[in-house]
Amino acid sequence: MSVPLRPIDQQVVVITGASSGIGLVTARMAAQRGAAVVVAARNADALTQLVAEVRGQGGRAVAVVADVGRQEDVARIAAAAIAEFGRFDTWVNNAGVSIFGEIPEVSIEDMHRVFDTVYWGVVYGCLQAVEHYRARGEAGAIVNVGSLFGDRSTPIQSTYASAKHAVHGFTDALRVELRHEGDPISVTLVHPGRIDTPYNEHAQAYTEAQPAHRGMIYPPEAVAEAILGAAAQPVRDVYVGAQAKAVQLAGALVPRTVDWIMSWYMWPTQLDPNREAVPRADSALWHAGYGGQERGSHVGWHRKGSWTVAATLHPVRAVTVGAATTVLGLLSPRLLRR
């Protein structure tokens, strides 16, 4: 079923978790491309600064201080969008927080809190979006930000990974139900790999070492590109980084091998032994963390973009560029010999 979505410069885009990281970058990029943005998070100061920045550049924005783990707060986000702009066209469920610690160490209360934000926040946001699109009788988009750990769980972040698994399952079910009912609603699941955001600084750490990605790391702009691409053209899934797709495939095809690899690989690549972890009282699990920052403090190979995003959203362009690069690579030795 084809879903006719508006171009980004004609859209009102709701973004949760917009005070830092992926949400902040997505809000800035959406506003720069002409969209009106409704930004939501728990950090009031960061949202106020973001709205002032967007408006100062001639854009349209409104902020809603909200905890997506509370259904009434999510309802206020939708109400604010309608009150300010009369509608919204894309709803981006992005808010998230993690815990780093082995399963027996993590409190049940902290586990519940992660699920409130990571899973129930998505459910509440999707319900608001579906209700609004059905009431308007027009097409709309829902973009849920999942994770490579929603395709294959990881040790140390078991609660976060489990919540993302739930997000992936809910998204699949929602997509099929909407199709069955004939609703013109595009539902996209974004699968980010390891992304350079303050996610590690905001996490609740039961570990002595500071949580940090160590390895291949992608910029938040790559995820924002995936989100905004999905807002304007219906697409089922977007993998941000080849690592995300590789983990999904390997987990499905050779799960025992992946178990073995993760048993030794995931401890050193999720922690920085040279730094002490942020105290749990200062984490963003139970209260707003610091805002206004796009990037975190990760240690690794920082990529400039993601070919998987380009290949999904712009397949013709990706094939053309790839073919041209291959041809130039084959011809260059011959040209140098002349």
mmCIF file of C-alpha atoms in Angstrom:
data_model
loop_
_atom_site.group_PDB
_atom_site.id
_atom_site.type_symbol
_atom_site.label_atom_id
_atom_site.label_comp_id
_atom_site.label_asym_id
_atom_site.label_seq_id
_atom_site.Cartn_x
_atom_site.Cartn_y
_atom_site.Cartn_z
ATOM 1 C CA MET A 1 0.000 0.000 0.000
ATOM 2 C CA SER A 2 1.433 3.350 -1.058
ATOM 3 C CA VAL A 3 1.378 6.072 1.633
ATOM 4 C CA PRO A 4 1.564 9.622 0.228
ATOM 5 C CA LEU A 5 3.718 11.537 2.723
ATOM 6 C CA ARG A 6 4.375 15.269 2.606
ATOM 7 C CA PRO A 7 7.847 16.606 1.768
ATOM 8 C CA ILE A 8 9.823 17.491 4.880
ATOM 9 C CA ASP A 9 9.556 21.219 4.289
ATOM 10 C CA GLN A 10 5.765 20.905 4.508
ATOM 11 C CA GLN A 11 5.701 18.787 7.647
ATOM 12 C CA VAL A 12 5.204 19.183 11.370
ATOM 13 C CA VAL A 13 7.546 16.680 13.032
ATOM 14 C CA VAL A 14 7.279 15.520 16.649
ATOM 15 C CA ILE A 15 10.565 14.308 18.168
ATOM 16 C CA THR A 16 10.934 12.791 21.619
ATOM 17 C CA GLY A 17 14.272 12.690 23.397
ATOM 18 C CA ALA A 18 15.149 15.945 21.632
ATOM 19 C CA SER A 19 17.370 17.504 24.300
ATOM 20 C CA SER A 20 20.545 15.678 23.211
ATOM 21 C CA GLY A 21 22.066 13.121 20.873
ATOM 22 C CA ILE A 22 20.002 11.740 18.000
ATOM 23 C CA GLY A 23 16.876 13.697 18.919
ATOM 24 C CA LEU A 24 18.724 17.009 19.064
ATOM 25 C CA VAL A 25 20.482 16.436 15.741
ATOM 26 C CA THR A 26 17.222 15.315 14.096
ATOM 27 C CA ALA A 27 15.376 18.402 15.328
ATOM 28 C CA ARG A 28 18.073 20.716 14.017
ATOM 29 C CA MET A 29 18.233 18.978 10.639
ATOM 30 C CA ALA A 30 14.431 18.909 10.284
ATOM 31 C CA ALA A 31 14.182 22.619 11.064
ATOM 32 C CA GLN A 32 17.004 23.437 8.642
ATOM 33 C CA ARG A 33 15.057 21.588 5.928
ATOM 34 C CA GLY A 34 11.936 23.662 6.565
ATOM 35 C CA ALA A 35 9.898 21.462 8.893
ATOM 36 C CA ALA A 36 8.126 22.767 11.959
ATOM 37 C CA VAL A 37 9.365 20.803 14.966
ATOM 38 C CA VAL A 38 7.734 19.813 18.234
ATOM 39 C CA VAL A 39 10.565 18.854 20.582
ATOM 40 C CA ALA A 40 9.975 16.895 23.773
ATOM 41 C CA ALA A 41 12.240 15.788 26.619
ATOM 42 C CA ARG A 42 12.595 16.139 30.379
ATOM 43 C CA ASN A 43 15.278 18.855 30.254
ATOM 44 C CA ALA A 44 13.421 22.187 30.117
ATOM 45 C CA ASP A 45 16.535 24.364 29.750
ATOM 46 C CA ALA A 46 17.890 22.367 26.816
ATOM 47 C CA LEU A 47 14.537 22.495 25.029
ATOM 48 C CA THR A 48 14.211 26.247 25.610
ATOM 49 C CA GLN A 49 17.640 26.808 24.075
ATOM 50 C CA LEU A 50 16.823 24.559 21.123
ATOM 51 C CA VAL A 51 13.560 26.351 20.353
ATOM 52 C CA ALA A 52 15.277 29.739 20.610
ATOM 53 C CA GLU A 53 17.974 28.506 18.221
ATOM 54 C CA VAL A 54 15.451 27.239 15.658
ATOM 55 C CA ARG A 55 13.322 30.368 15.829
ATOM 56 C CA GLY A 56 16.421 32.559 15.653
ATOM 57 C CA GLN A 57 17.219 30.922 12.315
ATOM 58 C CA GLY A 58 13.723 31.600 11.001
ATOM 59 C CA GLY A 59 12.296 28.183 11.809
ATOM 60 C CA ARG A 60 9.183 27.085 13.668
ATOM 61 C CA ALA A 61 9.400 25.152 16.910
ATOM 62 C CA VAL A 62 7.617 24.478 20.164
ATOM 63 C CA ALA A 63 8.911 22.644 23.232
ATOM 64 C CA VAL A 64 7.088 20.282 25.561
ATOM 65 C CA VAL A 65 8.696 19.212 28.823
ATOM 66 C CA ALA A 66 7.559 15.615 29.150
ATOM 67 C CA ASP A 67 8.490 12.189 30.475
ATOM 68 C CA VAL A 68 7.510 9.701 27.761
ATOM 69 C CA GLY A 69 7.154 6.994 30.395
ATOM 70 C CA ARG A 70 3.929 8.720 31.452
ATOM 71 C CA GLN A 71 1.020 8.389 29.064
ATOM 72 C CA GLU A 72 -0.489 11.705 30.140
ATOM 73 C CA ASP A 73 2.766 13.479 29.279
ATOM 74 C CA VAL A 74 2.809 11.943 25.802
ATOM 75 C CA ALA A 75 -0.783 13.086 25.304
ATOM 76 C CA ARG A 76 0.367 16.628 26.157
ATOM 77 C CA ILE A 77 2.997 16.436 23.411
ATOM 78 C CA ALA A 78 0.321 15.660 20.824
ATOM 79 C CA ALA A 79 -1.967 18.354 22.203
ATOM 80 C CA ALA A 80 0.801 20.954 22.035
ATOM 81 C CA ALA A 81 1.557 20.088 18.406
ATOM 82 C CA ILE A 82 -2.093 20.455 17.444
ATOM 83 C CA ALA A 83 -2.516 23.661 19.439
ATOM 84 C CA GLU A 84 0.572 25.276 17.904
ATOM 85 C CA PHE A 85 0.465 23.991 14.326
ATOM 86 C CA GLY A 86 -2.970 22.402 13.889
ATOM 87 C CA ARG A 87 -1.538 18.938 13.218
ATOM 88 C CA PHE A 88 1.566 16.793 13.035
ATOM 89 C CA ASP A 89 2.709 14.648 10.100
ATOM 90 C CA THR A 90 5.513 12.538 11.542
ATOM 91 C CA TRP A 91 5.944 11.229 15.069
ATOM 92 C CA VAL A 92 9.481 10.139 15.994
ATOM 93 C CA ASN A 93 9.811 7.880 19.055
ATOM 94 C CA ASN A 94 13.441 8.384 19.988
ATOM 95 C CA ALA A 95 13.693 8.876 23.764
ATOM 96 C CA GLY A 96 15.825 6.297 25.524
ATOM 97 C CA VAL A 97 18.071 5.548 28.474
ATOM 98 C CA SER A 98 20.200 2.533 29.322
ATOM 99 C CA ILE A 99 21.671 0.563 32.211
ATOM 100 C CA PHE A 100 25.148 -0.954 32.169
ATOM 101 C CA GLY A 101 25.472 -3.869 34.542
ATOM 102 C CA GLU A 102 25.172 -7.639 34.696
ATOM 103 C CA ILE A 103 21.652 -8.963 35.240
ATOM 104 C CA PRO A 104 21.848 -10.050 38.922
ATOM 105 C CA GLU A 105 23.258 -6.643 39.909
ATOM 106 C CA VAL A 106 20.501 -4.456 38.430
ATOM 107 C CA SER A 107 17.507 -3.568 40.586
ATOM 108 C CA ILE A 108 14.027 -4.451 39.401
ATOM 109 C CA GLU A 109 13.013 -0.809 39.923
ATOM 110 C CA ASP A 110 15.714 0.355 37.500
ATOM 111 C CA MET A 111 14.650 -2.295 34.983
ATOM 112 C CA HIS A 112 11.057 -1.054 35.127
ATOM 113 C CA ARG A 113 12.234 2.514 34.620
ATOM 114 C CA VAL A 114 14.113 1.619 31.431
ATOM 115 C CA PHE A 115 11.035 -0.137 30.055
ATOM 116 C CA ASP A 116 8.866 2.875 30.942
ATOM 117 C CA THR A 117 11.013 5.084 28.737
ATOM 118 C CA VAL A 118 12.301 2.803 26.008
ATOM 119 C CA TYR A 119 9.236 0.598 25.424
ATOM 120 C CA TRP A 120 6.141 2.231 26.906
ATOM 121 C CA GLY A 121 7.201 5.628 25.580
ATOM 122 C CA VAL A 122 7.070 4.146 22.079
ATOM 123 C CA VAL A 123 3.671 2.540 22.708
ATOM 124 C CA TYR A 124 2.195 5.789 24.023
ATOM 125 C CA GLY A 125 3.642 7.788 21.121
ATOM 126 C CA CYS A 126 2.344 5.354 18.513
ATOM 127 C CA LEU A 127 -1.149 5.413 20.023
ATOM 128 C CA GLN A 128 -1.228 9.213 19.884
ATOM 129 C CA ALA A 129 -0.019 9.236 16.289
ATOM 130 C CA VAL A 130 -2.498 6.613 15.076
ATOM 131 C CA GLU A 131 -5.387 8.384 16.787
ATOM 132 C CA HIS A 132 -4.405 11.710 15.226
ATOM 133 C CA TYR A 133 -3.887 10.385 11.699
ATOM 134 C CA ARG A 134 -7.177 8.496 11.787
ATOM 135 C CA ALA A 135 -9.037 11.562 13.057
ATOM 136 C CA ARG A 136 -7.565 13.701 10.271
ATOM 137 C CA GLY A 137 -8.157 11.079 7.623
ATOM 138 C CA GLU A 138 -4.767 11.857 6.112
ATOM 139 C CA ALA A 139 -1.525 9.964 5.693
ATOM 140 C CA GLY A 140 1.144 10.188 8.352
ATOM 141 C CA ALA A 141 4.390 8.604 9.439
ATOM 142 C CA ILE A 142 5.622 6.934 12.603
ATOM 143 C CA VAL A 143 9.365 6.433 13.007
ATOM 144 C CA ASN A 144 10.497 4.239 15.889
ATOM 145 C CA VAL A 145 14.172 4.296 16.788
ATOM 146 C CA GLY A 146 15.209 0.769 17.673
ATOM 147 C CA SER A 147 18.733 -0.587 18.014
ATOM 148 C CA LEU A 148 21.104 -3.256 16.769
ATOM 149 C CA PHE A 149 20.608 -4.623 20.303
ATOM 150 C CA GLY A 150 16.910 -4.924 19.539
ATOM 151 C CA ASP A 151 17.869 -7.511 16.919
ATOM 152 C CA ARG A 152 20.461 -9.266 19.047
ATOM 153 C CA SER A 153 20.681 -8.795 22.827
ATOM 154 C CA THR A 154 23.965 -7.864 24.436
ATOM 155 C CA PRO A 155 25.361 -8.622 27.869
ATOM 156 C CA ILE A 156 25.869 -5.708 30.287
ATOM 157 C CA GLN A 157 22.952 -3.825 28.642
ATOM 158 C CA SER A 158 20.419 -6.628 29.017
ATOM 159 C CA THR A 159 17.549 -4.385 30.167
ATOM 160 C CA TYR A 160 18.008 -1.865 27.373
ATOM 161 C CA ALA A 161 18.358 -4.634 24.783
ATOM 162 C CA SER A 162 15.236 -6.393 26.078
ATOM 163 C CA ALA A 163 13.249 -3.157 25.896
ATOM 164 C CA LYS A 164 14.441 -2.599 22.328
ATOM 165 C CA HIS A 165 13.423 -6.165 21.444
ATOM 166 C CA ALA A 166 9.966 -5.233 22.691
ATOM 167 C CA VAL A 167 10.003 -2.092 20.553
ATOM 168 C CA HIS A 168 10.884 -4.124 17.471
ATOM 169 C CA GLY A 169 8.103 -6.629 18.152
ATOM 170 C CA PHE A 170 5.523 -3.940 18.830
ATOM 171 C CA THR A 171 6.494 -2.106 15.641
ATOM 172 C CA ASP A 172 6.069 -5.234 13.529
ATOM 173 C CA ALA A 173 2.617 -5.920 14.992
ATOM 174 C CA LEU A 174 1.487 -2.301 14.628
ATOM 175 C CA ARG A 175 2.608 -2.160 11.004
ATOM 176 C CA VAL A 176 0.642 -5.291 10.097
ATOM 177 C CA GLU A 177 -2.514 -4.199 11.929
ATOM 178 C CA LEU A 178 -2.516 -0.799 10.213
ATOM 179 C CA ARG A 179 -2.058 -2.453 6.840
ATOM 180 C CA HIS A 180 -4.928 -4.839 7.576
ATOM 181 C CA GLU A 181 -7.180 -1.886 8.426
ATOM 182 C CA GLY A 182 -6.098 0.024 5.331
ATOM 183 C CA ASP A 183 -4.743 2.996 7.302
ATOM 184 C CA PRO A 184 -2.422 5.219 5.242
ATOM 185 C CA ILE A 185 0.205 5.287 7.982
ATOM 186 C CA SER A 186 3.852 4.561 7.286
ATOM 187 C CA VAL A 187 5.645 2.749 10.130
ATOM 188 C CA THR A 188 9.432 2.646 10.005
ATOM 189 C CA LEU A 189 11.860 0.969 12.364
ATOM 190 C CA VAL A 190 15.351 2.465 12.431
ATOM 191 C CA HIS A 191 18.119 0.090 13.551
ATOM 192 C CA PRO A 192 21.099 2.202 14.670
ATOM 193 C CA GLY A 193 24.485 0.641 15.258
ATOM 194 C CA ARG A 194 26.803 2.177 17.803
ATOM 195 C CA ILE A 195 26.176 5.922 17.659
ATOM 196 C CA ASP A 196 28.241 8.799 19.045
ATOM 197 C CA THR A 197 25.792 10.392 21.504
ATOM 198 C CA PRO A 198 25.817 11.195 25.271
ATOM 199 C CA TYR A 199 23.838 7.979 25.747
ATOM 200 C CA ASN A 200 26.785 6.493 27.652
ATOM 201 C CA GLU A 201 27.083 9.485 29.985
ATOM 202 C CA HIS A 202 23.349 9.432 30.751
ATOM 203 C CA ALA A 203 23.206 5.699 31.477
ATOM 204 C CA GLN A 204 22.828 4.148 34.912
ATOM 205 C CA ALA A 205 26.144 2.373 35.519
ATOM 206 C CA TYR A 206 26.495 -0.583 37.855
ATOM 207 C CA THR A 207 30.024 -0.993 36.538
ATOM 208 C CA GLU A 208 33.195 0.555 37.923
ATOM 209 C CA ALA A 209 34.419 1.585 34.458
ATOM 210 C CA GLN A 210 32.677 4.279 32.441
ATOM 211 C CA PRO A 211 30.276 2.972 29.758
ATOM 212 C CA ALA A 212 31.522 3.838 26.279
ATOM 213 C CA HIS A 213 31.388 2.452 22.767
ATOM 214 C CA ARG A 214 34.768 1.096 21.696
ATOM 215 C CA GLY A 215 34.963 0.079 18.062
ATOM 216 C CA MET A 216 33.178 1.355 14.969
ATOM 217 C CA ILE A 217 30.997 4.356 15.842
ATOM 218 C CA TYR A 218 28.595 6.240 13.585
ATOM 219 C CA PRO A 219 27.589 9.931 13.815
ATOM 220 C CA PRO A 220 24.108 10.895 15.035
ATOM 221 C CA GLU A 221 23.592 12.680 11.716
ATOM 222 C CA ALA A 222 23.420 9.263 10.018
ATOM 223 C CA VAL A 223 20.473 8.294 12.237
ATOM 224 C CA ALA A 224 18.827 11.684 11.715
ATOM 225 C CA GLU A 225 19.170 11.185 7.948
ATOM 226 C CA ALA A 226 17.435 7.811 8.283
ATOM 227 C CA ILE A 227 14.636 9.306 10.383
ATOM 228 C CA LEU A 228 13.959 12.241 8.073
ATOM 229 C CA GLY A 229 14.193 10.027 5.018
ATOM 230 C CA ALA A 230 11.555 7.733 6.503
ATOM 231 C CA ALA A 231 9.390 10.746 7.347
ATOM 232 C CA ALA A 232 9.169 11.704 3.679
ATOM 233 C CA GLN A 233 9.113 8.308 1.938
ATOM 234 C CA PRO A 234 7.603 5.054 3.259
ATOM 235 C CA VAL A 235 10.295 2.541 4.135
ATOM 236 C CA ARG A 236 9.992 -0.501 6.389
ATOM 237 C CA ASP A 237 13.455 -0.667 7.995
ATOM 238 C CA VAL A 238 16.615 1.410 7.889
ATOM 239 C CA TYR A 239 19.871 -0.001 9.251
ATOM 240 C CA VAL A 240 22.368 2.644 10.328
ATOM 241 C CA GLY A 241 25.762 1.107 9.770
ATOM 242 C CA ALA A 242 26.764 -2.204 8.278
ATOM 243 C CA GLN A 243 27.443 -3.496 11.796
ATOM 244 C CA ALA A 244 23.723 -3.281 12.612
ATOM 245 C CA LYS A 245 22.753 -5.407 9.612
ATOM 246 C CA ALA A 246 25.634 -7.815 10.195
ATOM 247 C CA VAL A 247 24.618 -8.382 13.815
ATOM 248 C CA GLN A 248 21.016 -9.012 12.781
ATOM 249 C CA LEU A 249 21.990 -11.542 10.117
ATOM 250 C CA ALA A 250 24.617 -13.313 12.194
ATOM 251 C CA GLY A 251 22.270 -13.584 15.169
ATOM 252 C CA ALA A 252 19.641 -15.232 12.971
ATOM 253 C CA LEU A 253 21.959 -17.531 11.019
ATOM 254 C CA VAL A 254 24.670 -18.561 13.488
ATOM 255 C CA PRO A 255 23.362 -17.717 16.977
ATOM 256 C CA ARG A 256 25.743 -20.028 18.869
ATOM 257 C CA THR A 257 28.729 -18.457 17.155
ATOM 258 C CA VAL A 258 27.455 -15.000 18.067
ATOM 259 C CA ASP A 259 27.002 -16.166 21.681
ATOM 260 C CA TRP A 260 30.651 -17.212 21.748
ATOM 261 C CA ILE A 261 31.889 -13.983 20.177
ATOM 262 C CA MET A 262 29.834 -11.823 22.522
ATOM 263 C CA SER A 263 31.035 -13.746 25.584
ATOM 264 C CA TRP A 264 34.506 -12.238 25.148
ATOM 265 C CA TYR A 265 33.974 -9.272 22.831
ATOM 266 C CA MET A 266 31.166 -7.272 24.461
ATOM 267 C CA TRP A 267 32.785 -6.588 27.838
ATOM 268 C CA PRO A 268 35.843 -4.667 26.597
ATOM 269 C CA THR A 269 33.914 -2.897 23.807
ATOM 270 C CA GLN A 270 31.243 -1.366 26.055
ATOM 271 C CA LEU A 271 33.446 0.011 28.842
ATOM 272 C CA ASP A 272 36.372 2.421 29.051
ATOM 273 C CA PRO A 273 38.764 1.035 31.697
ATOM 274 C CA ASN A 274 40.600 4.351 31.905
ATOM 275 C CA ARG A 275 37.647 6.232 33.407
ATOM 276 C CA GLU A 276 35.442 5.737 36.432
ATOM 277 C CA ALA A 277 31.711 5.503 35.760
ATOM 278 C CA VAL A 278 29.435 8.450 36.352
ATOM 279 C CA PRO A 279 27.841 8.024 39.814
ATOM 280 C CA ARG A 280 24.391 6.463 39.627
ATOM 281 C CA ALA A 281 22.853 9.463 41.374
ATOM 282 C CA ASP A 282 24.019 11.630 38.453
ATOM 283 C CA SER A 283 22.635 9.419 35.691
ATOM 284 C CA ALA A 284 19.616 10.311 33.555
ATOM 285 C CA LEU A 285 17.591 7.234 34.485
ATOM 286 C CA TRP A 286 15.321 8.828 37.079
ATOM 287 C CA HIS A 287 15.730 12.510 36.234
ATOM 288 C CA ALA A 288 16.782 14.631 33.278
ATOM 289 C CA GLY A 289 20.437 14.446 32.339
ATOM 290 C CA TYR A 290 22.459 17.297 30.942
ATOM 291 C CA GLY A 291 21.215 18.506 27.566
ATOM 292 C CA GLY A 292 22.367 20.393 24.523
ATOM 293 C CA GLN A 293 25.094 17.918 23.566
ATOM 294 C CA GLU A 294 25.040 15.960 20.312
ATOM 295 C CA ARG A 295 27.972 13.656 21.008
ATOM 296 C CA GLY A 296 29.259 11.469 23.792
ATOM 297 C CA SER A 297 32.688 10.371 25.042
ATOM 298 C CA HIS A 298 33.229 7.170 23.119
ATOM 299 C CA VAL A 299 36.570 5.668 22.123
ATOM 300 C CA GLY A 300 36.885 4.131 18.686
ATOM 301 C CA TRP A 301 36.777 4.514 14.937
ATOM 302 C CA HIS A 302 34.402 7.384 14.225
ATOM 303 C CA ARG A 303 32.760 7.032 10.824
ATOM 304 C CA LYS A 304 31.547 10.065 8.853
ATOM 305 C CA GLY A 305 28.295 8.510 7.636
ATOM 306 C CA SER A 306 26.464 5.310 6.783
ATOM 307 C CA TRP A 307 26.325 3.640 3.376
ATOM 308 C CA THR A 308 23.435 1.458 4.530
ATOM 309 C CA VAL A 309 21.261 4.531 5.076
ATOM 310 C CA ALA A 310 22.148 5.919 1.655
ATOM 311 C CA ALA A 311 21.517 2.569 -0.012
ATOM 312 C CA THR A 312 18.074 2.256 1.612
ATOM 313 C CA LEU A 313 16.822 5.782 1.059
ATOM 314 C CA HIS A 314 18.579 6.540 -2.243
ATOM 315 C CA PRO A 315 19.251 3.159 -3.883
ATOM 316 C CA VAL A 316 19.758 4.496 -7.419
ATOM 317 C CA ARG A 317 22.235 7.104 -6.234
ATOM 318 C CA ALA A 318 24.063 4.573 -4.050
ATOM 319 C CA VAL A 319 24.386 2.090 -6.921
ATOM 320 C CA THR A 320 25.576 4.822 -9.290
ATOM 321 C CA VAL A 321 28.204 6.118 -6.870
ATOM 322 C CA GLY A 322 29.303 2.589 -6.009
ATOM 323 C CA ALA A 323 29.635 1.644 -9.670
ATOM 324 C CA ALA A 324 31.540 4.820 -10.482
ATOM 325 C CA THR A 325 33.909 4.221 -7.565
ATOM 326 C CA THR A 326 34.508 0.658 -8.715
ATOM 327 C CA VAL A 327 35.204 1.728 -12.303
ATOM 328 C CA LEU A 328 37.624 4.437 -11.170
ATOM 329 C CA GLY A 329 39.356 1.932 -8.941
ATOM 330 C CA LEU A 330 39.825 -0.455 -11.871
ATOM 331 C CA LEU A 331 40.955 2.243 -14.292
ATOM 332 C CA SER A 332 43.305 4.158 -12.008
ATOM 333 C CA PRO A 333 46.279 1.744 -12.334
ATOM 334 C CA ARG A 334 45.992 1.907 -16.155
ATOM 335 C CA LEU A 335 45.792 5.692 -16.119
ATOM 336 C CA LEU A 336 48.851 5.930 -13.907
ATOM 337 C CA ARG A 337 50.858 3.776 -16.318
ATOM 338 C CA ARG A 338 50.245 6.188 -19.196
#
